[in-house]
Amino acid sequence: MLELSRVVLGRALYDYVETPAFEDTELFARGVGESTDVVQKEMFTFEDKAGRSLTLRPEGTASICRAYVEHGMHKRAQPVKVWYWGPFFRHEAPQAGRFRQFAQVGAEVLGTDEPTADAELILLLAELLDAAGCREVRLRVSSLGNPATRSAYRAELREWLRPRESELSEPVRARLDLNPLRAFDSDDPGTQAVMAEAPTLLDRLTDEDAAHFAEVRALLDSAGLEYGVDPGLVRGLDYYTRTVFEFESGVLGAQAALGGGGRYDGLVELLGGPPTPGVGWAAGIERILLAADPPEDTGGDDGQRIFVAVAKPERRAEAFELVSELRGRLVEADLDHTTRSLKGQLKQADRVGAHYTVIMGETTEFKDMRTGDQREMAVADVLKKFGDG
Ligand code: AMP
């Protein structure tokens, strides 16, 4: 997956960046949002020896924005396109597809509000999920407009929900004042029934925001990417503006989200930088692997993977040397590091997907694992077969 990400994102000229595994708690409290589940319940927060509050990173965007400001990336030619990969931490109840430490790949574009950036990012994640072999992938998109529209809509929704409060689930009721939009996220059937009738933010967008959203969709349409517009799509983080999107897999069960993201035009400024639009996504590696067809490790059909079996213990050092020589010729090679029987070693050669096995016993035998053909071959000739080094 790491290699795949490098290829797919590198091809679109995204640069790889790494940020620290922990940051000041304040960064996430402000950058992710006080009203979110992540900040309220899911952060691993601790004090260092100097009494500062630190937090294991629960997500990547806030750190990228911090780095953008701290390292003066706003002074570079815009936009800045970066991708990252690494461990993230959330204090959640572990279950299938949900862990307290998990890996994410993410991509961000800072310094442009053009819809092409939004569409490019969505298409890149679609490409990555497809290349990873994810099954039954669905994409939902929406727009959250700008902060003013959103806060007016939030007030409207709160008022609309208040007379229906008794039909809402307890957690939704508890957050009605702080963030009524999260009611759209609820899996409680009563709440869902109420929300199906609720006014939507999409109907309240300004002309500018609606045009931005229409352009993003037009770009996705012309790229032939299928998606559904979901007015109830509310991403878990507070800072999104305009475009939001989420990819899910139908084979994942309860934790169906593969990855998602959106635009966060106010975030860099919120974190102390100059006003800078941004857009990005993050995807969960474990979920991607769970949603993908099981990998086959054959070393490829036309590969040249070699396994060296040692049938005579005295030849172990020679086998070791042969493997080093082969690797020096850029051939994938390994020897058996145990003292299992020859039969066991041949089984191991199969398990590692070897195309050829060299058997070092009284004589040296060269076996083609695909045809089963086996003949005597001097070690020097094996080496010759795989280049002169
Ligand atoms: P989020 O920023 O919450 O949308 O997370 C982005 C992606 O990371 C999700 O779509 C999941 O694929 C993955 N993810 C989030 N939380 C977890 C977790 N606790 N365990 C495993 N994967 C996760």
mmCIF file of C-alpha atoms and ligand atoms in Angstrom:
data_model
loop_
_atom_site.group_PDB
_atom_site.id
_atom_site.type_symbol
_atom_site.label_atom_id
_atom_site.label_comp_id
_atom_site.label_asym_id
_atom_site.label_seq_id
_atom_site.Cartn_x
_atom_site.Cartn_y
_atom_site.Cartn_z
ATOM 1 C CA MET A 1 0.000 0.000 0.000
ATOM 2 C CA LEU A 2 2.855 2.363 0.808
ATOM 3 C CA GLU A 3 4.420 1.721 -2.593
ATOM 4 C CA LEU A 4 1.058 2.072 -4.311
ATOM 5 C CA SER A 5 0.444 5.401 -2.562
ATOM 6 C CA ARG A 6 3.869 6.635 -3.581
ATOM 7 C CA VAL A 7 3.178 5.760 -7.208
ATOM 8 C CA VAL A 8 -0.390 7.131 -7.406
ATOM 9 C CA LEU A 9 0.292 10.359 -5.459
ATOM 10 C CA GLY A 10 3.824 10.871 -6.756
ATOM 11 C CA ARG A 11 2.495 10.758 -10.319
ATOM 12 C CA ALA A 12 0.261 13.726 -9.458
ATOM 13 C CA LEU A 13 3.314 15.611 -8.056
ATOM 14 C CA TYR A 14 2.473 15.310 -4.359
ATOM 15 C CA ASP A 15 5.548 15.470 -2.084
ATOM 16 C CA TYR A 16 5.919 13.051 0.815
ATOM 17 C CA VAL A 17 6.063 14.663 4.271
ATOM 18 C CA GLU A 18 6.342 13.317 7.802
ATOM 19 C CA THR A 19 5.081 15.094 10.912
ATOM 20 C CA PRO A 20 5.657 14.056 14.553
ATOM 21 C CA ALA A 21 3.575 11.330 16.187
ATOM 22 C CA PHE A 22 2.525 13.762 18.915
ATOM 23 C CA GLU A 23 1.848 17.490 19.098
ATOM 24 C CA ASP A 24 0.632 20.085 21.576
ATOM 25 C CA THR A 25 -2.875 19.133 22.657
ATOM 26 C CA GLU A 26 -3.928 22.674 21.782
ATOM 27 C CA LEU A 27 -3.244 22.066 18.070
ATOM 28 C CA PHE A 28 -5.847 19.301 17.881
ATOM 29 C CA ALA A 29 -8.291 21.010 20.241
ATOM 30 C CA ARG A 30 -8.354 24.014 17.904
ATOM 31 C CA GLY A 31 -7.600 22.325 14.603
ATOM 32 C CA VAL A 32 -9.990 19.389 14.894
ATOM 33 C CA GLY A 33 -12.661 21.176 16.904
ATOM 34 C CA GLU A 34 -13.835 21.152 20.525
ATOM 35 C CA SER A 35 -17.255 19.767 19.656
ATOM 36 C CA THR A 36 -15.969 16.673 17.860
ATOM 37 C CA ASP A 37 -15.925 13.131 19.221
ATOM 38 C CA VAL A 38 -12.223 12.996 18.456
ATOM 39 C CA VAL A 39 -11.390 15.890 20.779
ATOM 40 C CA GLN A 40 -14.058 15.220 23.400
ATOM 41 C CA LYS A 41 -13.510 11.498 23.830
ATOM 42 C CA GLU A 42 -10.854 9.934 21.646
ATOM 43 C CA MET A 43 -7.506 11.598 22.259
ATOM 44 C CA PHE A 44 -4.562 9.992 24.031
ATOM 45 C CA THR A 45 -3.438 13.015 26.015
ATOM 46 C CA PHE A 46 -0.579 13.106 28.525
ATOM 47 C CA GLU A 47 1.750 15.538 30.251
ATOM 48 C CA ASP A 48 5.472 15.678 29.620
ATOM 49 C CA LYS A 49 8.038 16.292 32.376
ATOM 50 C CA ALA A 50 7.626 20.037 32.042
ATOM 51 C CA GLY A 51 3.865 19.731 32.570
ATOM 52 C CA ARG A 52 2.934 20.510 28.953
ATOM 53 C CA SER A 53 -0.111 18.759 27.570
ATOM 54 C CA LEU A 54 0.713 16.591 24.555
ATOM 55 C CA THR A 55 -1.506 14.362 22.431
ATOM 56 C CA LEU A 56 -0.770 11.380 20.178
ATOM 57 C CA ARG A 57 -1.997 12.540 16.796
ATOM 58 C CA PRO A 58 -5.579 11.435 16.075
ATOM 59 C CA GLU A 59 -5.489 12.773 12.491
ATOM 60 C CA GLY A 60 -3.079 14.417 10.068
ATOM 61 C CA THR A 61 -4.512 17.633 8.679
ATOM 62 C CA ALA A 62 -3.917 19.886 11.699
ATOM 63 C CA SER A 63 -0.247 18.838 11.807
ATOM 64 C CA ILE A 64 0.194 19.481 8.087
ATOM 65 C CA CYS A 65 -1.300 22.956 8.488
ATOM 66 C CA ARG A 66 0.955 23.634 11.468
ATOM 67 C CA ALA A 67 4.004 22.554 9.450
ATOM 68 C CA TYR A 68 2.849 24.690 6.508
ATOM 69 C CA VAL A 69 2.790 27.779 8.714
ATOM 70 C CA GLU A 70 5.844 26.947 10.807
ATOM 71 C CA HIS A 71 8.062 26.216 7.805
ATOM 72 C CA GLY A 72 6.890 29.155 5.733
ATOM 73 C CA MET A 73 5.397 27.003 2.984
ATOM 74 C CA HIS A 74 2.925 29.800 2.261
ATOM 75 C CA LYS A 75 5.869 31.680 0.758
ATOM 76 C CA ARG A 76 6.438 28.951 -1.819
ATOM 77 C CA ALA A 77 4.700 28.795 -5.190
ATOM 78 C CA GLN A 78 1.116 27.721 -4.469
ATOM 79 C CA PRO A 79 -0.469 25.306 -4.233
ATOM 80 C CA VAL A 80 1.590 23.075 -1.958
ATOM 81 C CA LYS A 81 0.656 19.418 -2.531
ATOM 82 C CA VAL A 82 1.753 16.880 0.054
ATOM 83 C CA TRP A 83 0.974 13.336 1.123
ATOM 84 C CA TYR A 84 1.724 11.471 4.321
ATOM 85 C CA TRP A 85 1.577 8.003 5.814
ATOM 86 C CA GLY A 86 1.922 6.785 9.365
ATOM 87 C CA PRO A 87 0.377 5.692 12.662
ATOM 88 C CA PHE A 88 -2.554 7.550 14.241
ATOM 89 C CA PHE A 89 -4.175 7.042 17.630
ATOM 90 C CA ARG A 90 -7.743 7.240 18.893
ATOM 91 C CA HIS A 91 -9.111 6.109 22.217
ATOM 92 C CA GLU A 92 -12.098 4.179 20.839
ATOM 93 C CA ALA A 93 -13.598 0.830 21.772
ATOM 94 C CA PRO A 94 -11.679 -1.602 19.542
ATOM 95 C CA GLN A 95 -13.763 -3.755 17.182
ATOM 96 C CA ALA A 96 -13.484 -5.155 13.667
ATOM 97 C CA GLY A 97 -11.893 -2.412 11.548
ATOM 98 C CA ARG A 98 -11.505 -0.047 14.483
ATOM 99 C CA PHE A 99 -8.255 0.091 16.401
ATOM 100 C CA ARG A 100 -6.602 2.395 18.911
ATOM 101 C CA GLN A 101 -3.547 2.606 16.715
ATOM 102 C CA PHE A 102 -4.128 2.499 12.980
ATOM 103 C CA ALA A 103 -2.324 3.617 9.843
ATOM 104 C CA GLN A 104 -3.514 6.330 7.528
ATOM 105 C CA VAL A 105 -2.425 7.594 4.163
ATOM 106 C CA GLY A 106 -3.455 11.171 3.498
ATOM 107 C CA ALA A 107 -3.080 13.905 0.896
ATOM 108 C CA GLU A 108 -3.557 17.662 1.176
ATOM 109 C CA VAL A 109 -3.512 20.606 -1.228
ATOM 110 C CA LEU A 110 -2.920 24.003 0.381
ATOM 111 C CA GLY A 111 -3.094 27.406 -1.247
ATOM 112 C CA THR A 112 -5.872 27.081 -3.826
ATOM 113 C CA ASP A 113 -9.650 27.071 -3.699
ATOM 114 C CA GLU A 114 -10.061 25.921 -7.289
ATOM 115 C CA PRO A 115 -12.520 23.024 -7.705
ATOM 116 C CA THR A 116 -9.875 21.160 -9.748
ATOM 117 C CA ALA A 117 -7.961 20.568 -6.499
ATOM 118 C CA ASP A 118 -11.036 19.029 -4.834
ATOM 119 C CA ALA A 119 -11.773 16.865 -7.865
ATOM 120 C CA GLU A 120 -8.149 15.786 -8.292
ATOM 121 C CA LEU A 121 -7.966 14.631 -4.673
ATOM 122 C CA ILE A 122 -11.235 12.690 -4.898
ATOM 123 C CA LEU A 123 -10.098 11.002 -8.120
ATOM 124 C CA LEU A 124 -6.726 10.116 -6.603
ATOM 125 C CA LEU A 125 -8.340 8.414 -3.616
ATOM 126 C CA ALA A 126 -10.707 6.580 -5.971
ATOM 127 C CA GLU A 127 -7.702 5.442 -7.993
ATOM 128 C CA LEU A 128 -5.809 4.325 -4.902
ATOM 129 C CA LEU A 129 -8.764 2.308 -3.576
ATOM 130 C CA ASP A 130 -9.264 0.743 -6.984
ATOM 131 C CA ALA A 131 -5.575 -0.104 -7.352
ATOM 132 C CA ALA A 132 -5.638 -1.635 -3.857
ATOM 133 C CA GLY A 133 -8.451 -3.923 -5.018
ATOM 134 C CA CYS A 134 -11.133 -2.603 -2.646
ATOM 135 C CA ARG A 135 -14.523 -4.174 -3.290
ATOM 136 C CA GLU A 136 -17.961 -2.541 -3.452
ATOM 137 C CA VAL A 137 -16.631 0.985 -3.113
ATOM 138 C CA ARG A 138 -19.198 3.785 -2.900
ATOM 139 C CA LEU A 139 -18.539 7.506 -2.892
ATOM 140 C CA ARG A 140 -20.747 10.165 -1.313
ATOM 141 C CA VAL A 141 -20.143 13.873 -1.785
ATOM 142 C CA SER A 142 -21.702 17.017 -0.437
ATOM 143 C CA SER A 143 -20.955 20.655 0.313
ATOM 144 C CA LEU A 144 -21.019 22.340 3.713
ATOM 145 C CA GLY A 145 -20.863 25.866 2.286
ATOM 146 C CA ASN A 146 -19.087 28.596 4.250
ATOM 147 C CA PRO A 147 -19.039 29.243 8.009
ATOM 148 C CA ALA A 148 -21.725 31.960 7.856
ATOM 149 C CA THR A 149 -24.177 29.803 5.904
ATOM 150 C CA ARG A 150 -23.406 26.932 8.173
ATOM 151 C CA SER A 151 -23.961 28.791 11.395
ATOM 152 C CA ALA A 152 -27.268 30.239 10.117
ATOM 153 C CA TYR A 153 -28.275 26.751 9.027
ATOM 154 C CA ARG A 154 -27.158 25.270 12.357
ATOM 155 C CA ALA A 155 -29.458 27.714 14.174
ATOM 156 C CA GLU A 156 -32.300 26.898 11.767
ATOM 157 C CA LEU A 157 -31.802 23.158 12.250
ATOM 158 C CA ARG A 158 -31.630 23.489 16.034
ATOM 159 C CA GLU A 159 -34.941 25.312 16.071
ATOM 160 C CA TRP A 160 -36.437 22.780 13.686
ATOM 161 C CA LEU A 161 -35.251 19.867 15.880
ATOM 162 C CA ARG A 162 -36.323 21.289 19.212
ATOM 163 C CA PRO A 163 -40.044 20.382 18.966
ATOM 164 C CA ARG A 164 -38.964 16.884 17.785
ATOM 165 C CA GLU A 165 -36.446 16.376 20.591
ATOM 166 C CA SER A 166 -38.307 13.442 22.144
ATOM 167 C CA GLU A 167 -37.847 11.418 18.939
ATOM 168 C CA LEU A 168 -34.055 11.891 18.947
ATOM 169 C CA SER A 169 -31.477 9.599 20.524
ATOM 170 C CA GLU A 170 -29.878 10.635 23.804
ATOM 171 C CA PRO A 171 -26.367 11.458 22.389
ATOM 172 C CA VAL A 172 -27.921 13.606 19.650
ATOM 173 C CA ARG A 173 -30.080 15.460 22.193
ATOM 174 C CA ALA A 174 -27.021 16.058 24.365
ATOM 175 C CA ARG A 175 -25.200 17.709 21.467
ATOM 176 C CA LEU A 176 -28.137 19.634 20.083
ATOM 177 C CA ASP A 177 -26.731 22.972 21.197
ATOM 178 C CA LEU A 178 -23.103 22.295 20.383
ATOM 179 C CA ASN A 179 -23.498 20.627 17.001
ATOM 180 C CA PRO A 180 -26.984 19.708 15.738
ATOM 181 C CA LEU A 181 -25.532 18.713 12.337
ATOM 182 C CA ARG A 182 -24.146 15.565 13.896
ATOM 183 C CA ALA A 183 -27.740 14.294 14.097
ATOM 184 C CA PHE A 184 -27.314 13.373 10.401
ATOM 185 C CA ASP A 185 -24.515 10.984 11.420
ATOM 186 C CA SER A 186 -26.631 9.048 13.909
ATOM 187 C CA ASP A 187 -27.411 5.379 13.356
ATOM 188 C CA ASP A 188 -30.421 5.514 15.664
ATOM 189 C CA PRO A 189 -33.556 4.692 13.591
ATOM 190 C CA GLY A 190 -35.740 7.269 15.377
ATOM 191 C CA THR A 191 -33.197 10.027 14.755
ATOM 192 C CA GLN A 192 -32.763 8.905 11.158
ATOM 193 C CA ALA A 193 -36.502 9.117 10.538
ATOM 194 C CA VAL A 194 -36.551 12.685 11.854
ATOM 195 C CA MET A 195 -33.488 13.697 9.843
ATOM 196 C CA ALA A 196 -34.948 12.374 6.587
ATOM 197 C CA GLU A 197 -37.484 15.226 6.816
ATOM 198 C CA ALA A 198 -35.051 17.916 7.992
ATOM 199 C CA PRO A 199 -34.108 20.973 5.896
ATOM 200 C CA THR A 200 -30.670 20.475 4.290
ATOM 201 C CA LEU A 201 -27.625 22.688 4.159
ATOM 202 C CA LEU A 202 -27.304 22.007 0.421
ATOM 203 C CA ASP A 203 -30.506 23.982 -0.111
ATOM 204 C CA ARG A 204 -29.062 26.946 1.773
ATOM 205 C CA LEU A 205 -25.701 27.346 -0.042
ATOM 206 C CA THR A 206 -24.729 30.763 -1.398
ATOM 207 C CA ASP A 207 -24.557 31.042 -5.202
ATOM 208 C CA GLU A 208 -20.764 31.010 -5.043
ATOM 209 C CA ASP A 209 -20.578 27.875 -2.920
ATOM 210 C CA ALA A 210 -23.236 26.151 -5.013
ATOM 211 C CA ALA A 211 -21.251 26.977 -8.180
ATOM 212 C CA HIS A 212 -18.071 25.599 -6.595
ATOM 213 C CA PHE A 213 -19.865 22.361 -5.747
ATOM 214 C CA ALA A 214 -21.358 22.132 -9.242
ATOM 215 C CA GLU A 215 -17.892 22.493 -10.770
ATOM 216 C CA VAL A 216 -16.438 19.757 -8.574
ATOM 217 C CA ARG A 217 -19.275 17.443 -9.620
ATOM 218 C CA ALA A 218 -18.847 18.330 -13.296
ATOM 219 C CA LEU A 219 -15.158 17.415 -13.096
ATOM 220 C CA LEU A 220 -15.998 14.076 -11.438
ATOM 221 C CA ASP A 221 -18.683 13.457 -14.073
ATOM 222 C CA SER A 222 -16.318 14.092 -16.946
ATOM 223 C CA ALA A 223 -13.789 11.750 -15.335
ATOM 224 C CA GLY A 224 -16.513 9.090 -15.277
ATOM 225 C CA LEU A 225 -16.445 8.629 -11.509
ATOM 226 C CA GLU A 226 -19.702 7.483 -9.942
ATOM 227 C CA TYR A 227 -20.917 9.089 -6.730
ATOM 228 C CA GLY A 228 -24.047 9.978 -4.840
ATOM 229 C CA VAL A 229 -24.851 13.437 -3.492
ATOM 230 C CA ASP A 230 -25.721 13.025 0.179
ATOM 231 C CA PRO A 231 -26.999 16.217 1.845
ATOM 232 C CA GLY A 232 -26.683 14.506 5.231
ATOM 233 C CA LEU A 233 -22.966 13.787 4.861
ATOM 234 C CA VAL A 234 -21.325 15.318 7.907
ATOM 235 C CA ARG A 235 -17.700 14.512 8.421
ATOM 236 C CA GLY A 236 -16.553 14.056 12.006
ATOM 237 C CA LEU A 237 -14.228 17.047 12.069
ATOM 238 C CA ASP A 238 -15.358 20.625 12.710
ATOM 239 C CA TYR A 239 -13.265 22.553 10.250
ATOM 240 C CA TYR A 240 -14.711 21.537 6.887
ATOM 241 C CA THR A 241 -16.055 24.095 4.414
ATOM 242 C CA ARG A 242 -17.563 23.499 0.980
ATOM 243 C CA THR A 243 -16.680 20.062 -0.426
ATOM 244 C CA VAL A 244 -16.902 16.977 1.801
ATOM 245 C CA PHE A 245 -16.700 13.370 0.642
ATOM 246 C CA GLU A 246 -16.457 9.862 1.948
ATOM 247 C CA PHE A 247 -15.631 6.496 0.401
ATOM 248 C CA GLU A 248 -17.180 3.368 1.915
ATOM 249 C CA SER A 249 -16.995 -0.320 1.160
ATOM 250 C CA GLY A 250 -20.042 -2.573 1.182
ATOM 251 C CA VAL A 251 -17.986 -5.507 2.480
ATOM 252 C CA LEU A 252 -16.842 -3.864 5.731
ATOM 253 C CA GLY A 253 -19.900 -4.040 7.979
ATOM 254 C CA ALA A 254 -20.342 -1.452 10.728
ATOM 255 C CA GLN A 255 -17.014 0.348 10.219
ATOM 256 C CA ALA A 256 -17.579 0.917 6.500
ATOM 257 C CA ALA A 257 -15.639 4.163 5.942
ATOM 258 C CA LEU A 258 -12.477 3.638 3.909
ATOM 259 C CA GLY A 259 -11.479 7.259 3.795
ATOM 260 C CA GLY A 260 -12.719 10.729 3.239
ATOM 261 C CA GLY A 261 -12.042 14.390 3.609
ATOM 262 C CA GLY A 262 -12.966 17.774 2.358
ATOM 263 C CA ARG A 263 -12.122 21.422 2.066
ATOM 264 C CA TYR A 264 -11.013 23.420 5.099
ATOM 265 C CA ASP A 265 -10.561 26.978 3.911
ATOM 266 C CA GLY A 266 -10.363 28.544 7.378
ATOM 267 C CA LEU A 267 -8.064 26.103 9.133
ATOM 268 C CA VAL A 268 -4.607 27.512 8.366
ATOM 269 C CA GLU A 269 -5.720 30.937 9.537
ATOM 270 C CA LEU A 270 -7.301 29.435 12.646
ATOM 271 C CA LEU A 271 -3.913 27.934 13.465
ATOM 272 C CA GLY A 272 -2.152 31.274 13.180
ATOM 273 C CA GLY A 273 -1.204 31.351 9.494
ATOM 274 C CA PRO A 274 -2.266 33.636 6.673
ATOM 275 C CA PRO A 275 -5.718 33.024 5.135
ATOM 276 C CA THR A 276 -5.106 29.900 3.047
ATOM 277 C CA PRO A 277 -7.616 27.588 1.442
ATOM 278 C CA GLY A 278 -6.976 23.857 1.755
ATOM 279 C CA VAL A 279 -8.476 20.521 0.842
ATOM 280 C CA GLY A 280 -7.472 16.951 1.621
ATOM 281 C CA TRP A 281 -8.348 13.416 2.655
ATOM 282 C CA ALA A 282 -7.195 10.557 4.835
ATOM 283 C CA ALA A 283 -7.814 6.848 4.363
ATOM 284 C CA GLY A 284 -7.409 3.944 6.767
ATOM 285 C CA ILE A 285 -4.893 1.340 5.633
ATOM 286 C CA GLU A 286 -6.298 -1.539 7.721
ATOM 287 C CA ARG A 287 -9.795 -0.901 6.368
ATOM 288 C CA ILE A 288 -8.457 -0.781 2.799
ATOM 289 C CA LEU A 289 -6.761 -4.141 3.311
ATOM 290 C CA LEU A 290 -9.911 -5.605 4.891
ATOM 291 C CA ALA A 291 -11.986 -4.411 1.921
ATOM 292 C CA ALA A 292 -9.525 -5.680 -0.687
ATOM 293 C CA ASP A 293 -9.273 -9.106 -2.246
ATOM 294 C CA PRO A 294 -6.732 -11.163 -0.312
ATOM 295 C CA PRO A 295 -3.285 -10.516 -1.756
ATOM 296 C CA GLU A 296 -1.455 -13.239 -3.619
ATOM 297 C CA ASP A 297 2.235 -13.336 -2.946
ATOM 298 C CA THR A 298 3.502 -15.065 -6.053
ATOM 299 C CA GLY A 299 6.290 -12.632 -6.744
ATOM 300 C CA GLY A 300 4.523 -11.977 -10.039
ATOM 301 C CA ASP A 301 4.078 -14.333 -12.991
ATOM 302 C CA ASP A 302 7.197 -13.270 -14.808
ATOM 303 C CA GLY A 303 9.291 -12.843 -11.660
ATOM 304 C CA GLN A 304 12.635 -14.372 -10.854
ATOM 305 C CA ARG A 305 12.324 -15.160 -7.195
ATOM 306 C CA ILE A 306 14.811 -17.783 -6.064
ATOM 307 C CA PHE A 307 14.833 -19.962 -2.975
ATOM 308 C CA VAL A 308 17.972 -21.810 -1.973
ATOM 309 C CA ALA A 309 17.415 -25.074 -0.131
ATOM 310 C CA VAL A 310 20.240 -26.703 1.802
ATOM 311 C CA ALA A 311 20.151 -30.505 1.743
ATOM 312 C CA LYS A 312 23.677 -30.866 3.084
ATOM 313 C CA PRO A 313 24.489 -28.774 6.172
ATOM 314 C CA GLU A 314 28.141 -28.294 5.090
ATOM 315 C CA ARG A 315 26.913 -26.246 2.134
ATOM 316 C CA ARG A 316 25.007 -23.706 4.241
ATOM 317 C CA ALA A 317 27.746 -21.038 4.000
ATOM 318 C CA GLU A 318 27.876 -21.545 0.234
ATOM 319 C CA ALA A 319 24.084 -21.138 0.052
ATOM 320 C CA PHE A 320 24.355 -17.952 2.080
ATOM 321 C CA GLU A 321 26.946 -16.595 -0.343
ATOM 322 C CA LEU A 322 24.861 -17.535 -3.399
ATOM 323 C CA VAL A 323 21.856 -15.665 -1.996
ATOM 324 C CA SER A 324 23.996 -12.553 -1.381
ATOM 325 C CA GLU A 325 25.355 -12.738 -4.932
ATOM 326 C CA LEU A 326 21.849 -13.063 -6.384
ATOM 327 C CA ARG A 327 20.560 -10.110 -4.358
ATOM 328 C CA GLY A 328 23.561 -8.135 -5.626
ATOM 329 C CA ARG A 329 22.261 -8.875 -9.142
ATOM 330 C CA LEU A 330 18.891 -7.426 -8.026
ATOM 331 C CA VAL A 331 17.231 -10.853 -8.020
ATOM 332 C CA GLU A 332 14.817 -11.594 -5.151
ATOM 333 C CA ALA A 333 16.391 -14.440 -3.216
ATOM 334 C CA ASP A 334 16.330 -16.160 0.144
ATOM 335 C CA LEU A 335 17.665 -19.311 1.728
ATOM 336 C CA ASP A 336 16.114 -21.533 4.310
ATOM 337 C CA HIS A 337 17.079 -20.191 7.712
ATOM 338 C CA THR A 338 15.953 -23.324 9.570
ATOM 339 C CA THR A 339 17.167 -26.872 9.604
ATOM 340 C CA ARG A 340 13.939 -28.358 8.274
ATOM 341 C CA SER A 341 13.940 -31.381 5.971
ATOM 342 C CA LEU A 342 14.418 -30.943 2.227
ATOM 343 C CA LYS A 343 10.730 -31.661 1.764
ATOM 344 C CA GLY A 344 9.899 -28.925 4.279
ATOM 345 C CA GLN A 345 12.250 -26.543 2.499
ATOM 346 C CA LEU A 346 10.584 -27.152 -0.867
ATOM 347 C CA LYS A 347 7.231 -26.461 0.764
ATOM 348 C CA GLN A 348 8.675 -23.224 2.099
ATOM 349 C CA ALA A 349 9.895 -22.350 -1.424
ATOM 350 C CA ASP A 350 6.266 -22.697 -2.561
ATOM 351 C CA ARG A 351 5.004 -20.625 0.351
ATOM 352 C CA VAL A 352 7.297 -17.701 -0.465
ATOM 353 C CA GLY A 353 6.295 -17.846 -4.133
ATOM 354 C CA ALA A 354 9.695 -18.881 -5.487
ATOM 355 C CA HIS A 355 9.926 -19.318 -9.256
ATOM 356 C CA TYR A 356 13.119 -21.338 -8.964
ATOM 357 C CA THR A 357 14.680 -23.377 -6.210
ATOM 358 C CA VAL A 358 18.370 -24.193 -6.010
ATOM 359 C CA ILE A 359 18.932 -27.374 -4.013
ATOM 360 C CA MET A 360 22.392 -27.707 -2.526
ATOM 361 C CA GLY A 361 23.071 -31.320 -1.635
ATOM 362 C CA GLU A 362 25.661 -33.781 -2.958
ATOM 363 C CA THR A 363 25.181 -31.971 -6.253
ATOM 364 C CA THR A 364 23.574 -28.623 -7.044
ATOM 365 C CA GLU A 365 20.125 -28.905 -8.610
ATOM 366 C CA PHE A 366 18.119 -26.154 -10.276
ATOM 367 C CA LYS A 367 14.358 -26.568 -10.166
ATOM 368 C CA ASP A 368 11.809 -24.566 -12.155
ATOM 369 C CA MET A 369 8.876 -24.384 -9.743
ATOM 370 C CA ARG A 370 6.315 -23.676 -12.486
ATOM 371 C CA THR A 371 7.177 -26.590 -14.778
ATOM 372 C CA GLY A 372 8.624 -28.877 -12.102
ATOM 373 C CA ASP A 373 11.618 -29.388 -14.378
ATOM 374 C CA GLN A 374 14.773 -30.163 -12.348
ATOM 375 C CA ARG A 375 18.361 -30.568 -13.520
ATOM 376 C CA GLU A 376 21.903 -30.383 -12.254
ATOM 377 C CA MET A 377 23.550 -26.961 -12.582
ATOM 378 C CA ALA A 378 26.828 -25.639 -11.205
ATOM 379 C CA VAL A 379 26.552 -22.668 -8.852
ATOM 380 C CA ALA A 380 28.564 -20.563 -11.326
ATOM 381 C CA ASP A 381 26.002 -21.385 -14.039
ATOM 382 C CA VAL A 382 23.099 -20.410 -11.762
ATOM 383 C CA LEU A 383 24.773 -17.045 -11.306
ATOM 384 C CA LYS A 384 25.395 -16.704 -15.032
ATOM 385 C CA LYS A 385 21.729 -17.360 -15.706
ATOM 386 C CA PHE A 386 20.827 -14.328 -13.641
ATOM 387 C CA GLY A 387 23.320 -11.843 -15.071
ATOM 388 C CA ASP A 388 27.022 -11.347 -14.675
ATOM 389 C CA GLY A 389 26.855 -9.158 -11.591
HETATM 390 P P1 AMP B 1 -11.528 10.192 9.678
HETATM 391 O O1 AMP B 1 -10.525 11.300 9.711
HETATM 392 O O2 AMP B 1 -12.153 9.894 10.985
HETATM 393 O O3 AMP B 1 -12.499 10.291 8.562
HETATM 394 O O4 AMP B 1 -10.649 8.899 9.360
HETATM 395 C C1 AMP B 1 -10.201 8.622 8.055
HETATM 396 C C2 AMP B 1 -10.146 7.134 7.854
HETATM 397 O O5 AMP B 1 -9.255 6.540 8.797
HETATM 398 C C3 AMP B 1 -11.465 6.427 8.087
HETATM 399 O O6 AMP B 1 -12.250 6.453 6.944
HETATM 400 C C4 AMP B 1 -11.014 5.031 8.442
HETATM 401 O O7 AMP B 1 -10.734 4.294 7.267
HETATM 402 C C5 AMP B 1 -9.733 5.267 9.166
HETATM 403 N N1 AMP B 1 -9.937 5.225 10.638
HETATM 404 C C6 AMP B 1 -10.396 6.208 11.443
HETATM 405 N N2 AMP B 1 -10.428 5.798 12.722
HETATM 406 C C7 AMP B 1 -9.978 4.530 12.730
HETATM 407 C C8 AMP B 1 -9.757 3.553 13.760
HETATM 408 N N3 AMP B 1 -9.992 3.799 15.044
HETATM 409 N N4 AMP B 1 -9.297 2.327 13.372
HETATM 410 C C9 AMP B 1 -9.036 2.049 12.093
HETATM 411 N N5 AMP B 1 -9.205 2.931 11.089
HETATM 412 C C10 AMP B 1 -9.668 4.159 11.396
#
